[in-house]
PDB file of C-alpha atoms in Angstrom:
ATOM      1  CA  MET A 122      -1.210 -11.113  16.107  1.00  0.00           C
ATOM      2  CA  THR A 123      -3.581 -11.103  13.150  1.00  0.00           C
ATOM      3  CA  GLU A 124      -2.174 -12.989  10.150  1.00  0.00           C
ATOM      4  CA  LEU A 125      -1.889 -10.593   7.189  1.00  0.00           C
ATOM      5  CA  VAL A 126      -2.999 -12.901   4.394  1.00  0.00           C
ATOM      6  CA  TYR A 127      -3.019 -10.098   1.813  1.00  0.00           C
ATOM      7  CA  GLN A 128       0.767  -9.894   2.104  1.00  0.00           C
ATOM      8  CA  HIS A 129       0.967 -13.334   0.496  1.00  0.00           C
ATOM      9  CA  ASP A 130      -1.873 -12.871  -2.004  1.00  0.00           C
ATOM     10  CA  SER A 131      -3.190  -9.370  -2.646  1.00  0.00           C
ATOM     11  CA  TYR A 132      -5.772 -10.730  -5.102  1.00  0.00           C
ATOM     12  CA  LEU A 133      -7.874 -12.650  -2.556  1.00  0.00           C
ATOM     13  CA  ARG A 134     -11.322 -11.073  -2.455  1.00  0.00           C
ATOM     14  CA  GLU A 135     -12.891 -13.301   0.209  1.00  0.00           C
ATOM     15  CA  LEU A 136     -11.552 -15.116   3.251  1.00  0.00           C
ATOM     16  CA  GLY A 137     -12.982 -17.026   6.182  1.00  0.00           C
ATOM     17  CA  ALA A 138     -11.748 -15.821   9.572  1.00  0.00           C
ATOM     18  CA  THR A 139     -12.345 -16.359  13.280  1.00  0.00           C
ATOM     19  CA  VAL A 140     -13.294 -13.536  15.630  1.00  0.00           C
ATOM     20  CA  ILE A 141     -10.795 -13.336  18.498  1.00  0.00           C
ATOM     21  CA  LYS A 142     -12.282 -10.326  20.252  1.00  0.00           C
ATOM     22  CA  VAL A 143     -15.473  -8.244  19.992  1.00  0.00           C
ATOM     23  CA  LEU A 144     -15.323  -4.626  21.175  1.00  0.00           C
ATOM     24  CA  SER A 145     -18.755  -3.246  20.263  1.00  0.00           C
ATOM     25  CA  ASN A 146     -18.383  -2.388  16.565  1.00  0.00           C
ATOM     26  CA  ARG A 147     -14.678  -3.290  16.508  1.00  0.00           C
ATOM     27  CA  LEU A 148     -13.365  -6.763  15.757  1.00  0.00           C
ATOM     28  CA  VAL A 149     -10.008  -8.470  16.188  1.00  0.00           C
ATOM     29  CA  LEU A 150      -9.599 -11.431  13.820  1.00  0.00           C
ATOM     30  CA  ASP A 151      -7.170 -14.338  13.599  1.00  0.00           C
ATOM     31  CA  LYS A 152      -6.398 -13.412   9.964  1.00  0.00           C
ATOM     32  CA  THR A 153      -7.436 -10.838   7.403  1.00  0.00           C
ATOM     33  CA  ILE A 154      -7.367  -9.792   3.763  1.00  0.00           C
ATOM     34  CA  PHE A 155      -7.989  -6.147   4.760  1.00  0.00           C
ATOM     35  CA  HIS A 156      -4.962  -3.866   4.522  1.00  0.00           C
ATOM     36  CA  PRO A 157      -4.919  -1.443   7.463  1.00  0.00           C
ATOM     37  CA  ARG A 158      -4.121   2.228   7.170  1.00  0.00           C
ATOM     38  CA  SER A 159      -0.315   2.022   7.197  1.00  0.00           C
ATOM     39  CA  GLY A 160       2.782   2.817   5.171  1.00  0.00           C
ATOM     40  CA  GLY A 161       1.108   5.851   3.631  1.00  0.00           C
ATOM     41  CA  VAL A 162      -1.607   3.698   2.015  1.00  0.00           C
ATOM     42  CA  ASP A 163      -5.292   4.083   2.890  1.00  0.00           C
ATOM     43  CA  ASN A 164      -7.072   1.123   4.455  1.00  0.00           C
ATOM     44  CA  ASP A 165      -9.275  -1.293   2.599  1.00  0.00           C
ATOM     45  CA  THR A 166     -13.015  -1.283   3.057  1.00  0.00           C
ATOM     46  CA  GLY A 167     -15.511  -4.083   2.465  1.00  0.00           C
ATOM     47  CA  TRP A 168     -17.847  -6.294   4.446  1.00  0.00           C
ATOM     48  CA  VAL A 169     -17.975  -8.846   7.236  1.00  0.00           C
ATOM     49  CA  VAL A 170     -20.588 -11.466   6.398  1.00  0.00           C
ATOM     50  CA  TYR A 171     -22.201 -13.286   9.326  1.00  0.00           C
ATOM     51  CA  ASN A 172     -25.530 -15.023   9.771  1.00  0.00           C
ATOM     52  CA  GLY A 173     -26.796 -13.785   6.410  1.00  0.00           C
ATOM     53  CA  LEU A 174     -25.873 -10.159   7.153  1.00  0.00           C
ATOM     54  CA  GLU A 175     -23.295  -8.035   5.330  1.00  0.00           C
ATOM     55  CA  ILE A 176     -21.897  -5.432   7.709  1.00  0.00           C
ATOM     56  CA  PRO A 177     -19.691  -2.754   6.114  1.00  0.00           C
ATOM     57  CA  VAL A 178     -16.090  -2.452   7.277  1.00  0.00           C
ATOM     58  CA  ASN A 179     -15.386   1.279   7.384  1.00  0.00           C
ATOM     59  CA  SER A 180     -11.882   1.404   8.817  1.00  0.00           C
ATOM     60  CA  VAL A 181      -8.960  -0.934   9.504  1.00  0.00           C
ATOM     61  CA  TYR A 182      -6.066   0.218  11.674  1.00  0.00           C
ATOM     62  CA  TYR A 183      -3.600  -0.702  14.400  1.00  0.00           C
ATOM     63  CA  ASP A 184      -4.716   0.406  17.849  1.00  0.00           C
ATOM     64  CA  LYS A 185      -1.943   2.589  19.276  1.00  0.00           C
ATOM     65  CA  GLU A 186      -2.335   1.376  22.867  1.00  0.00           C
ATOM     66  CA  SER A 187      -2.801  -2.371  22.407  1.00  0.00           C
ATOM     67  CA  GLY A 188      -1.127  -2.848  19.024  1.00  0.00           C
ATOM     68  CA  LEU A 189      -4.115  -4.937  17.921  1.00  0.00           C
ATOM     69  CA  LEU A 190      -5.330  -4.829  14.327  1.00  0.00           C
ATOM     70  CA  ILE A 191      -8.853  -3.398  14.490  1.00  0.00           C
ATOM     71  CA  HIS A 192     -11.625  -3.887  11.931  1.00  0.00           C
ATOM     72  CA  GLU A 193     -14.144  -1.122  12.639  1.00  0.00           C
ATOM     73  CA  LEU A 194     -17.653  -1.931  11.432  1.00  0.00           C
ATOM     74  CA  GLU A 195     -20.530   0.347  10.534  1.00  0.00           C
ATOM     75  CA  LYS A 196     -22.504  -1.158  13.408  1.00  0.00           C
ATOM     76  CA  PRO A 197     -21.848  -3.703  16.198  1.00  0.00           C
ATOM     77  CA  LEU A 198     -21.710  -7.380  15.308  1.00  0.00           C
ATOM     78  CA  GLU A 199     -24.222  -9.299  17.407  1.00  0.00           C
ATOM     79  CA  ALA A 200     -21.919 -12.224  18.010  1.00  0.00           C
ATOM     80  CA  SER A 201     -19.338 -13.588  20.422  1.00  0.00           C
ATOM     81  CA  GLU A 202     -15.682 -14.501  20.302  1.00  0.00           C
ATOM     82  CA  GLY A 203     -14.813 -17.666  18.417  1.00  0.00           C
ATOM     83  CA  ILE A 204     -17.413 -17.335  15.673  1.00  0.00           C
ATOM     84  CA  LYS A 205     -16.539 -17.796  12.011  1.00  0.00           C
ATOM     85  CA  VAL A 206     -17.131 -14.915   9.598  1.00  0.00           C
ATOM     86  CA  LEU A 207     -16.533 -14.262   5.910  1.00  0.00           C
ATOM     87  CA  LEU A 208     -14.464 -11.253   4.934  1.00  0.00           C
ATOM     88  CA  ARG A 209     -15.225  -9.642   1.582  1.00  0.00           C
ATOM     89  CA  VAL A 210     -12.969  -6.835   0.392  1.00  0.00           C
ATOM     90  CA  ASN A 211     -14.165  -3.903  -1.722  1.00  0.00           C
ATOM     91  CA  TRP A 212     -12.211  -5.053  -4.755  1.00  0.00           C
ATOM     92  CA  ASN A 213     -12.589  -1.951  -6.924  1.00  0.00           C
ATOM     93  CA  ARG A 214     -11.053   0.194  -4.176  1.00  0.00           C
ATOM     94  CA  ARG A 215      -8.362  -2.372  -3.350  1.00  0.00           C
ATOM     95  CA  TYR A 216      -7.270  -2.748  -6.966  1.00  0.00           C
ATOM     96  CA  ARG A 217      -6.981   1.019  -7.431  1.00  0.00           C
ATOM     97  CA  LEU A 218      -4.807   1.203  -4.301  1.00  0.00           C
ATOM     98  CA  MET A 219      -2.642  -1.648  -5.617  1.00  0.00           C
ATOM     99  CA  ARG A 220      -2.111   0.034  -8.993  1.00  0.00           C
ATOM    100  CA  LEU A 221      -1.283   3.394  -7.413  1.00  0.00           C
ATOM    101  CA  HIS A 222       1.031   1.771  -4.863  1.00  0.00           C
ATOM    102  CA  THR A 223       3.105  -0.009  -7.506  1.00  0.00           C
ATOM    103  CA  ALA A 224       3.151   3.178  -9.575  1.00  0.00           C
ATOM    104  CA  ALA A 225       4.535   5.015  -6.543  1.00  0.00           C
ATOM    105  CA  HIS A 226       7.347   2.465  -6.278  1.00  0.00           C
ATOM    106  CA  LEU A 227       8.309   3.044  -9.900  1.00  0.00           C
ATOM    107  CA  LEU A 228       8.413   6.809  -9.415  1.00  0.00           C
ATOM    108  CA  SER A 229      10.399   6.591  -6.182  1.00  0.00           C
ATOM    109  CA  ALA A 230      12.926   4.257  -7.833  1.00  0.00           C
ATOM    110  CA  ILE A 231      13.471   6.710 -10.689  1.00  0.00           C
ATOM    111  CA  MET A 232      13.697   9.724  -8.358  1.00  0.00           C
ATOM    112  CA  TYR A 233      16.225   7.884  -6.163  1.00  0.00           C
ATOM    113  CA  ARG A 234      18.300   6.686  -9.126  1.00  0.00           C
ATOM    114  CA  ASP A 235      18.326   9.930 -11.107  1.00  0.00           C
ATOM    115  CA  TYR A 236      18.225  12.587  -8.381  1.00  0.00           C
ATOM    116  CA  ASN A 237      19.194  10.773  -5.167  1.00  0.00           C
ATOM    117  CA  ALA A 238      15.831  11.908  -3.782  1.00  0.00           C
ATOM    118  CA  LEU A 239      14.160  10.130  -0.871  1.00  0.00           C
ATOM    119  CA  ILE A 240      10.497  10.179   0.120  1.00  0.00           C
ATOM    120  CA  THR A 241       9.766  12.487   3.051  1.00  0.00           C
ATOM    121  CA  GLY A 242       6.001  11.962   3.147  1.00  0.00           C
ATOM    122  CA  GLY A 243       3.035  10.877   1.093  1.00  0.00           C
ATOM    123  CA  ASN A 244      -0.324   9.183   0.870  1.00  0.00           C
ATOM    124  CA  ILE A 245      -2.158   6.822  -1.456  1.00  0.00           C
ATOM    125  CA  SER A 246      -5.935   7.049  -1.634  1.00  0.00           C
ATOM    126  CA  GLU A 247      -8.398   5.469  -4.042  1.00  0.00           C
ATOM    127  CA  GLU A 248      -8.515   8.454  -6.386  1.00  0.00           C
ATOM    128  CA  TYR A 249      -4.931   9.692  -6.389  1.00  0.00           C
ATOM    129  CA  ALA A 250      -1.583   9.603  -4.611  1.00  0.00           C
ATOM    130  CA  TYR A 251       1.070  12.098  -3.656  1.00  0.00           C
ATOM    131  CA  ASP A 252       4.686  11.846  -2.521  1.00  0.00           C
ATOM    132  CA  ASP A 253       7.088  14.419  -1.114  1.00  0.00           C
ATOM    133  CA  TYR A 254      10.739  14.214  -2.167  1.00  0.00           C
ATOM    134  CA  SER A 255      13.903  15.476  -0.499  1.00  0.00           C
ATOM    135  CA  MET A 256      14.911  17.870  -3.266  1.00  0.00           C
ATOM    136  CA  GLU A 257      16.326  21.316  -2.537  1.00  0.00           C
ATOM    137  CA  ALA A 258      15.517  22.861  -5.917  1.00  0.00           C
ATOM    138  CA  PHE A 259      12.014  22.893  -7.374  1.00  0.00           C
ATOM    139  CA  ASP A 260      12.592  21.047 -10.651  1.00  0.00           C
ATOM    140  CA  ARG A 261       9.355  20.559 -12.563  1.00  0.00           C
ATOM    141  CA  GLU A 262      11.166  18.927 -15.460  1.00  0.00           C
ATOM    142  CA  ALA A 263      12.536  16.215 -13.156  1.00  0.00           C
ATOM    143  CA  PHE A 264       9.024  15.086 -12.250  1.00  0.00           C
ATOM    144  CA  LEU A 265       7.819  15.230 -15.847  1.00  0.00           C
ATOM    145  CA  LYS A 266      10.725  13.019 -16.912  1.00  0.00           C
ATOM    146  CA  ALA A 267      10.150  10.630 -13.991  1.00  0.00           C
ATOM    147  CA  VAL A 268       6.507  10.076 -14.982  1.00  0.00           C
ATOM    148  CA  GLU A 269       7.529   9.542 -18.614  1.00  0.00           C
ATOM    149  CA  LYS A 270      10.178   6.996 -17.625  1.00  0.00           C
ATOM    150  CA  ALA A 271       7.781   5.248 -15.235  1.00  0.00           C
ATOM    151  CA  ASN A 272       5.208   4.815 -18.012  1.00  0.00           C
ATOM    152  CA  GLN A 273       7.886   3.318 -20.246  1.00  0.00           C
ATOM    153  CA  ILE A 274       8.550   0.733 -17.525  1.00  0.00           C
ATOM    154  CA  VAL A 275       4.820   0.060 -17.128  1.00  0.00           C
ATOM    155  CA  ARG A 276       4.609  -0.896 -20.790  1.00  0.00           C
ATOM    156  CA  GLN A 277       7.453  -3.403 -20.409  1.00  0.00           C
ATOM    157  CA  ALA A 278       5.045  -5.694 -18.495  1.00  0.00           C
ATOM    158  CA  LEU A 279       7.547  -6.524 -15.771  1.00  0.00           C
ATOM    159  CA  GLU A 280       6.763  -9.012 -13.025  1.00  0.00           C
ATOM    160  CA  VAL A 281       6.363  -7.602  -9.507  1.00  0.00           C
ATOM    161  CA  ARG A 282       7.930 -10.096  -7.102  1.00  0.00           C
ATOM    162  CA  ILE A 283       7.096 -10.525  -3.420  1.00  0.00           C
ATOM    163  CA  TYR A 284       9.361 -12.408  -1.008  1.00  0.00           C
ATOM    164  CA  TRP A 285      10.856 -12.254   2.495  1.00  0.00           C
ATOM    165  CA  LEU A 286      14.483 -11.774   3.547  1.00  0.00           C
ATOM    166  CA  PRO A 287      16.203 -11.753   6.940  1.00  0.00           C
ATOM    167  CA  ARG A 288      16.217  -8.140   8.146  1.00  0.00           C
ATOM    168  CA  ASP A 289      20.011  -7.798   8.275  1.00  0.00           C
ATOM    169  CA  GLU A 290      20.364  -9.208   4.770  1.00  0.00           C
ATOM    170  CA  ALA A 291      17.608  -7.009   3.360  1.00  0.00           C
ATOM    171  CA  LEU A 292      19.048  -3.798   4.795  1.00  0.00           C
ATOM    172  CA  LYS A 293      22.317  -4.424   2.945  1.00  0.00           C
ATOM    173  CA  ILE A 294      20.532  -3.923  -0.401  1.00  0.00           C
ATOM    174  CA  PRO A 295      21.206  -0.388  -1.746  1.00  0.00           C
ATOM    175  CA  GLY A 296      18.008   1.667  -1.834  1.00  0.00           C
ATOM    176  CA  VAL A 297      15.847  -0.976  -0.125  1.00  0.00           C
ATOM    177  CA  VAL A 298      14.547   1.844   2.102  1.00  0.00           C
ATOM    178  CA  LYS A 299      13.500   4.966   0.190  1.00  0.00           C
ATOM    179  CA  LEU A 300      11.947   6.803   3.127  1.00  0.00           C
ATOM    180  CA  ALA A 301      14.058   9.647   4.460  1.00  0.00           C
ATOM    181  CA  THR A 302      13.009   9.450   8.104  1.00  0.00           C
ATOM    182  CA  ARG A 303      11.617   5.991   8.777  1.00  0.00           C
ATOM    183  CA  MET A 304      13.087   2.496   8.892  1.00  0.00           C
ATOM    184  CA  PRO A 305      11.171  -0.798   8.439  1.00  0.00           C
ATOM    185  CA  PRO A 306       9.688  -2.421  11.572  1.00  0.00           C
ATOM    186  CA  SER A 307      12.006  -4.350  13.905  1.00  0.00           C
ATOM    187  CA  VAL A 308      11.060  -7.843  12.769  1.00  0.00           C
ATOM    188  CA  ASP A 309      13.233 -10.847  11.930  1.00  0.00           C
ATOM    189  CA  LYS A 310      12.217 -10.889   8.263  1.00  0.00           C
ATOM    190  CA  LEU A 311      11.259  -8.066   5.935  1.00  0.00           C
ATOM    191  CA  ARG A 312       8.786  -8.321   3.090  1.00  0.00           C
ATOM    192  CA  ILE A 313      10.472  -7.280  -0.145  1.00  0.00           C
ATOM    193  CA  VAL A 314       8.756  -5.916  -3.249  1.00  0.00           C
ATOM    194  CA  GLU A 315      10.994  -6.183  -6.300  1.00  0.00           C
ATOM    195  CA  ILE A 316      10.535  -5.003  -9.856  1.00  0.00           C
ATOM    196  CA  PRO A 317      13.546  -6.711 -11.455  1.00  0.00           C
ATOM    197  CA  GLY A 318      16.118  -4.316 -12.817  1.00  0.00           C
ATOM    198  CA  ILE A 319      14.136  -1.317 -11.573  1.00  0.00           C
ATOM    199  CA  ASP A 320      13.492  -1.366  -7.852  1.00  0.00           C
ATOM    200  CA  VAL A 321      13.807  -3.310  -4.606  1.00  0.00           C
ATOM    201  CA  GLN A 322      11.990  -2.001  -1.522  1.00  0.00           C
ATOM    202  CA  ALA A 323      10.993  -3.228   1.915  1.00  0.00           C
ATOM    203  CA  ASP A 324       7.226  -2.833   1.911  1.00  0.00           C
ATOM    204  CA  GLY A 325       4.185  -4.389   3.568  1.00  0.00           C
ATOM    205  CA  GLY A 326       1.319  -3.295   1.333  1.00  0.00           C
ATOM    206  CA  PRO A 327      -0.655  -4.789  -1.583  1.00  0.00           C
ATOM    207  CA  HIS A 328       0.764  -4.553  -5.121  1.00  0.00           C
ATOM    208  CA  VAL A 329      -0.146  -5.695  -8.621  1.00  0.00           C
ATOM    209  CA  ARG A 330       1.624  -8.719 -10.098  1.00  0.00           C
ATOM    210  CA  ASN A 331       2.716  -7.030 -13.310  1.00  0.00           C
ATOM    211  CA  THR A 332       3.535  -3.415 -14.136  1.00  0.00           C
ATOM    212  CA  LEU A 333       1.180  -3.512 -17.129  1.00  0.00           C
ATOM    213  CA  GLU A 334      -1.750  -3.643 -14.691  1.00  0.00           C
ATOM    214  CA  ILE A 335      -0.941  -0.105 -13.550  1.00  0.00           C
ATOM    215  CA  GLY A 336      -2.326   1.339 -16.772  1.00  0.00           C
ATOM    216  CA  GLU A 337      -1.063   4.856 -17.404  1.00  0.00           C
ATOM    217  CA  ILE A 338       0.456   7.052 -14.699  1.00  0.00           C
ATOM    218  CA  VAL A 339      -0.968  10.558 -15.027  1.00  0.00           C
ATOM    219  CA  LEU A 340       0.693  13.604 -13.471  1.00  0.00           C
ATOM    220  CA  LEU A 341      -1.887  15.800 -11.741  1.00  0.00           C
ATOM    221  CA  LYS A 342       0.112  18.529 -10.023  1.00  0.00           C
ATOM    222  CA  ILE A 343       3.559  19.482  -8.707  1.00  0.00           C
ATOM    223  CA  GLU A 344       4.014  21.698  -5.661  1.00  0.00           C
ATOM    224  CA  ASN A 345       6.904  23.291  -3.809  1.00  0.00           C
ATOM    225  CA  LYS A 346       6.088  22.577  -0.148  1.00  0.00           C
ATOM    226  CA  GLY A 347       9.310  24.079   1.202  1.00  0.00           C
ATOM    227  CA  LYS A 348      12.869  22.993   1.881  1.00  0.00           C
ATOM    228  CA  ASN A 349      13.501  19.346   0.944  1.00  0.00           C
ATOM    229  CA  LYS A 350       9.802  18.868   0.261  1.00  0.00           C
ATOM    230  CA  LYS A 351       8.769  18.831  -3.383  1.00  0.00           C
ATOM    231  CA  ARG A 352       5.397  17.173  -3.922  1.00  0.00           C
ATOM    232  CA  ILE A 353       4.013  15.265  -6.900  1.00  0.00           C
ATOM    233  CA  TYR A 354       0.333  14.328  -7.238  1.00  0.00           C
ATOM    234  CA  PHE A 355      -0.524  11.544  -9.658  1.00  0.00           C
ATOM    235  CA  THR A 356      -3.188   9.016 -10.531  1.00  0.00           C
ATOM    236  CA  VAL A 357      -3.623   6.047 -12.866  1.00  0.00           C
ATOM    237  CA  LYS A 358      -6.029   5.418 -15.709  1.00  0.00           C
ATOM    238  CA  PRO A 359      -8.194   3.883 -16.885  1.00  0.00           C
TER     239      PRO A 359
END
């Protein structure tokens, strides 16, 4: 298993790693700072630096058959297993994803608290994010109020805490899972993202350390996608 170093420190921009396996332009590493496409959050991009060359990392994902974490490069790495490489994340993209991800947690906490709405789908990309909520009625005002309340929380400059809890203990926390149809992975310990007094969620992705870093949450669009599927598009600025 590749060690997910970003789960402990999402602000690391560079990291030395060892190549475990080379599959043409795909690498398996002993550890990484690259977040794979997972949990509704787009993957990081960046570079693998080796022998004076910077090779772009275009995609990071879990292979469905093997379960291995794959770093897909723009071109093959002319090297063998066991070599040391430097990983360099595209920080501007990563930081946008972090800000949008934490913003999404604020919105989901408010929607769960005020409307008992769970997330039924969504995606976070560099430019914007969207989430679908399990609401029967299309209530535009509910989303407008949620964004307003979320921005009030942003300005409180609250710490975003990351820690691990035994799975059984974590699942006893009310609202720790805000996805309507999916439970956390079957592991002994779950990674918890907590915004004290606001939200506690089991989550594996990168986040900012303080809500103030989010900036301003901006509502882009609201759509009625059908029964129990009301969608909000949003971004952050600056």
